[in-house]
Amino acid sequence: MCIQPYASNVCPPLSTGSFRSENEVNPTDNLDFRHHNYKDMRQVSECPNITRIYNIGKSSAGLKMYAMEISDNPGEHQTGPEFRYTAGLHGNEALGRELLLLLMQFMCKEYNDNNPRVRRLVEGVRIHLVPSLNPDAYELAYEMVRDLGSFQKDNFPDLNSVLWGAEDRGWVPRIVPNHHIPLPENFLNGSVALETKAIINWMERTPFVLGANLQGGEKVVAYPFDMQRPPKATGVGSTSDDTMFRWLAMSYAHIQKKYGERELLINPISCILPSPARCKSPGMNDFSYLHTNCFELSVFLGCDKFPHESELPLEWENNREALLSFIEQVHRGIKGIVRDMEGKPLANATISVDGVKHDVKTGKPAFTHTHTHTAHPRGRPQTTEGLTFHILDENLLQSAQDLRLGERFTFQQDNDPKHTAKTMQEWLWDKCLNVLEWPSQT
């Protein structure tokens, strides 16, 4: 749906000068500005030293759903966050697809040219790009250039109703958890699109902490909840992480050039609430939030879903900085590894934040390094599986202090080399149990 915005409560601008001046990215030299069909997409130039192309599953027509990983050690989970960009839920939404292909080319080029900002991203984040979540429909749209393609969003299970119904009955968290809500019984055995099954399996096996899906439609940055809570429900319709989601939405909206020129608004049809019109069914954002550790937003890029190739350079220029800046948001906050009394990384430990009714979990046993988690910054101890730990107000890393978003922080290495994580680690050891460890800054 495409509508005209109306004036109400303009979002405060974000300051971007601090990271643009020293690490400004270069112009769009030598990028492949054209529409790529399925075969072309697979053959997009890659840098074998920092990229890996894999598939997350197959479509109904048997096409592979390709993902492109960008990392200094592709194929290996390391200390640091997992981030994802996806596009192409609708077959006719070509702009998001091309922006992700351009982002991959751009990061390869800038990494090889020793751009310090891009190198920090590649070395500090494991980035996954899926340009087409619906490859079958795109092939039709590519040939016919018209509105074609099924919408995979509505195939996701309704975990919202599970949570809200349990909240109304007072069952959360004693009977029904407020996070990692399991799939309904036999859901994956039912009439669910193969694409949806592939996306869910990919989400479950990769410990993502932040992501965005690029779509077409009136310029909006939307976040959970997509689904509208029934009017008779006793609880509120927003998430417990509304402030964080608000920040993340603005971090894209106020850097994207066209959004800034048009003053993207904060009201029910812009960046603060879940969608241009609240949906009656859950979407990928809601599912990601309720079933995994990942915070996901939807970025609606505009009503021209399949722009002419001649327009792609301008669209790239308008979105390039926002795409990079949004990835950088994974580095805000406190990070670390939760260990048991013997010093071993603790898997599947639940971490709670006082006042936030949405917990997260540590990584699976296969992953021995850090993931993004939440912690209480006031010193209140939390206990899980025999483990007690504290996160205190004193000596918080500056990036967490600067965020000023209340009580939600993330466990992960601070990306600013000026912050001495080791000092913080030793201070915690002196005051608390030996259960938190920051990765080396070297």
mmCIF file of N, CA and C in Angstrom, residues 13-60:
data_model
loop_
_atom_site.group_PDB
_atom_site.id
_atom_site.type_symbol
_atom_site.label_atom_id
_atom_site.label_comp_id
_atom_site.label_asym_id
_atom_site.label_seq_id
_atom_site.Cartn_x
_atom_site.Cartn_y
_atom_site.Cartn_z
ATOM 1 N N PRO A 13 16.548 13.960 14.580
ATOM 2 C CA PRO A 13 17.605 13.464 13.697
ATOM 3 C C PRO A 13 18.709 12.782 14.474
ATOM 4 N N LEU A 14 19.330 11.803 13.836
ATOM 5 C CA LEU A 14 20.487 11.140 14.416
ATOM 6 C C LEU A 14 21.746 11.864 13.978
ATOM 7 N N SER A 15 22.709 11.929 14.853
ATOM 8 C CA SER A 15 23.991 12.527 14.499
ATOM 9 C C SER A 15 24.841 11.483 13.806
ATOM 10 N N THR A 16 25.250 11.767 12.570
ATOM 11 C CA THR A 16 26.042 10.801 11.814
ATOM 12 C C THR A 16 27.444 11.291 11.523
ATOM 13 N N GLY A 17 27.740 12.528 11.848
ATOM 14 C CA GLY A 17 29.043 13.069 11.498
ATOM 15 C C GLY A 17 30.194 12.373 12.178
ATOM 16 N N SER A 18 29.964 11.807 13.368
ATOM 17 C CA SER A 18 31.043 11.222 14.142
ATOM 18 C C SER A 18 31.678 10.039 13.438
ATOM 19 N N PHE A 19 30.892 9.280 12.646
ATOM 20 C CA PHE A 19 31.490 8.133 11.990
ATOM 21 C C PHE A 19 31.635 8.321 10.493
ATOM 22 N N ARG A 20 31.117 9.402 9.947
ATOM 23 C CA ARG A 20 31.251 9.612 8.507
ATOM 24 C C ARG A 20 32.584 10.252 8.137
ATOM 25 N N SER A 21 33.050 11.173 8.964
ATOM 26 C CA SER A 21 34.192 11.979 8.560
ATOM 27 C C SER A 21 35.452 11.149 8.366
ATOM 28 N N GLU A 22 35.759 10.292 9.335
ATOM 29 C CA GLU A 22 37.016 9.542 9.268
ATOM 30 C C GLU A 22 36.925 8.347 8.330
ATOM 31 N N ASN A 23 35.755 7.732 8.260
ATOM 32 C CA ASN A 23 35.625 6.476 7.538
ATOM 33 C C ASN A 23 34.617 6.577 6.398
ATOM 34 N N GLU A 24 34.569 7.707 5.740
ATOM 35 C CA GLU A 24 33.603 7.896 4.662
ATOM 36 C C GLU A 24 33.836 6.878 3.557
ATOM 37 N N VAL A 25 32.753 6.279 3.100
ATOM 38 C CA VAL A 25 32.858 5.294 2.032
ATOM 39 C C VAL A 25 33.059 6.003 0.702
ATOM 40 N N ASN A 26 33.559 5.261 -0.263
ATOM 41 C CA ASN A 26 33.882 5.833 -1.563
ATOM 42 C C ASN A 26 32.668 5.830 -2.490
ATOM 43 N N PRO A 27 32.740 6.549 -3.605
ATOM 44 C CA PRO A 27 31.628 6.563 -4.555
ATOM 45 C C PRO A 27 31.366 5.182 -5.151
ATOM 46 N N THR A 28 30.318 5.109 -5.962
ATOM 47 C CA THR A 28 29.858 3.822 -6.484
ATOM 48 C C THR A 28 30.622 3.421 -7.739
ATOM 49 N N ASP A 29 31.931 3.307 -7.647
ATOM 50 C CA ASP A 29 32.742 2.928 -8.798
ATOM 51 C C ASP A 29 32.673 1.418 -9.027
ATOM 52 N N ASN A 30 32.590 1.034 -10.287
ATOM 53 C CA ASN A 30 32.746 -0.360 -10.693
ATOM 54 C C ASN A 30 31.729 -1.310 -10.071
ATOM 55 N N LEU A 31 30.526 -0.833 -9.794
ATOM 56 C CA LEU A 31 29.463 -1.703 -9.316
ATOM 57 C C LEU A 31 28.544 -2.055 -10.478
ATOM 58 N N ASP A 32 27.913 -3.200 -10.374
ATOM 59 C CA ASP A 32 27.109 -3.743 -11.469
ATOM 60 C C ASP A 32 25.654 -3.302 -11.309
ATOM 61 N N PHE A 33 25.320 -2.156 -11.883
ATOM 62 C CA PHE A 33 23.981 -1.585 -11.740
ATOM 63 C C PHE A 33 23.056 -2.121 -12.834
ATOM 64 N N ARG A 34 22.470 -3.260 -12.571
ATOM 65 C CA ARG A 34 21.483 -3.842 -13.476
ATOM 66 C C ARG A 34 20.647 -4.848 -12.693
ATOM 67 N N HIS A 35 19.554 -5.266 -13.280
ATOM 68 C CA HIS A 35 18.720 -6.282 -12.647
ATOM 69 C C HIS A 35 19.293 -7.665 -12.931
ATOM 70 N N HIS A 36 19.395 -8.455 -11.883
ATOM 71 C CA HIS A 36 19.992 -9.781 -11.989
ATOM 72 C C HIS A 36 18.901 -10.846 -11.871
ATOM 73 N N ASN A 37 18.806 -11.714 -12.867
ATOM 74 C CA ASN A 37 17.900 -12.844 -12.723
ATOM 75 C C ASN A 37 18.578 -13.922 -11.885
ATOM 76 N N TYR A 38 17.961 -15.077 -11.777
ATOM 77 C CA TYR A 38 18.466 -16.124 -10.889
ATOM 78 C C TYR A 38 19.890 -16.534 -11.256
ATOM 79 N N LYS A 39 20.131 -16.755 -12.541
ATOM 80 C CA LYS A 39 21.465 -17.163 -12.978
ATOM 81 C C LYS A 39 22.478 -16.056 -12.746
ATOM 82 N N ASP A 40 22.102 -14.824 -13.055
ATOM 83 C CA ASP A 40 23.013 -13.690 -12.867
ATOM 84 C C ASP A 40 23.379 -13.516 -11.397
ATOM 85 N N MET A 41 22.387 -13.680 -10.517
ATOM 86 C CA MET A 41 22.617 -13.466 -9.091
ATOM 87 C C MET A 41 23.672 -14.432 -8.564
ATOM 88 N N ARG A 42 23.606 -15.676 -9.027
ATOM 89 C CA ARG A 42 24.569 -16.678 -8.563
ATOM 90 C C ARG A 42 25.981 -16.351 -9.026
ATOM 91 N N GLN A 43 26.099 -15.612 -10.117
ATOM 92 C CA GLN A 43 27.407 -15.336 -10.697
ATOM 93 C C GLN A 43 27.953 -13.968 -10.328
ATOM 94 N N VAL A 44 27.293 -13.292 -9.401
ATOM 95 C CA VAL A 44 27.793 -11.992 -8.964
ATOM 96 C C VAL A 44 29.207 -12.157 -8.421
ATOM 97 N N SER A 45 30.069 -11.242 -8.797
ATOM 98 C CA SER A 45 31.474 -11.314 -8.387
ATOM 99 C C SER A 45 31.598 -11.377 -6.871
ATOM 100 N N GLU A 46 32.454 -12.241 -6.393
ATOM 101 C CA GLU A 46 32.670 -12.377 -4.965
ATOM 102 C C GLU A 46 34.163 -12.312 -4.644
ATOM 103 N N CYS A 47 34.458 -12.019 -3.383
ATOM 104 C CA CYS A 47 35.839 -12.042 -2.895
ATOM 105 C C CYS A 47 36.003 -13.326 -2.091
ATOM 106 N N PRO A 48 36.677 -14.322 -2.606
ATOM 107 C CA PRO A 48 36.741 -15.608 -1.907
ATOM 108 C C PRO A 48 37.373 -15.522 -0.526
ATOM 109 N N ASN A 49 38.161 -14.478 -0.268
ATOM 110 C CA ASN A 49 38.803 -14.388 1.046
ATOM 111 C C ASN A 49 37.848 -13.923 2.135
ATOM 112 N N ILE A 50 36.753 -13.250 1.769
ATOM 113 C CA ILE A 50 35.827 -12.761 2.800
ATOM 114 C C ILE A 50 34.370 -13.120 2.507
ATOM 115 N N THR A 51 34.091 -13.894 1.476
ATOM 116 C CA THR A 51 32.700 -14.222 1.164
ATOM 117 C C THR A 51 32.512 -15.717 0.974
ATOM 118 N N ARG A 52 31.282 -16.123 1.170
ATOM 119 C CA ARG A 52 30.878 -17.514 0.930
ATOM 120 C C ARG A 52 29.428 -17.487 0.473
ATOM 121 N N ILE A 53 29.132 -18.205 -0.593
ATOM 122 C CA ILE A 53 27.759 -18.329 -1.065
ATOM 123 C C ILE A 53 27.246 -19.718 -0.700
ATOM 124 N N TYR A 54 26.131 -19.764 -0.013
ATOM 125 C CA TYR A 54 25.517 -21.029 0.367
ATOM 126 C C TYR A 54 24.015 -20.901 0.151
ATOM 127 N N ASN A 55 23.269 -21.974 0.304
ATOM 128 C CA ASN A 55 21.823 -21.867 0.155
ATOM 129 C C ASN A 55 21.142 -22.311 1.432
ATOM 130 N N ILE A 56 20.027 -21.659 1.739
ATOM 131 C CA ILE A 56 19.299 -21.943 2.982
ATOM 132 C C ILE A 56 18.170 -22.940 2.755
ATOM 133 N N GLY A 57 17.972 -23.369 1.525
ATOM 134 C CA GLY A 57 16.906 -24.309 1.189
ATOM 135 C C GLY A 57 16.507 -24.131 -0.261
ATOM 136 N N LYS A 58 15.425 -24.798 -0.642
ATOM 137 C CA LYS A 58 14.938 -24.714 -2.014
ATOM 138 C C LYS A 58 13.506 -24.213 -2.042
ATOM 139 N N SER A 59 13.179 -23.558 -3.147
ATOM 140 C CA SER A 59 11.833 -23.032 -3.343
ATOM 141 C C SER A 59 10.905 -24.144 -3.825
ATOM 142 N N SER A 60 9.642 -23.797 -3.992
ATOM 143 C CA SER A 60 8.659 -24.778 -4.457
ATOM 144 C C SER A 60 8.998 -25.307 -5.841
#
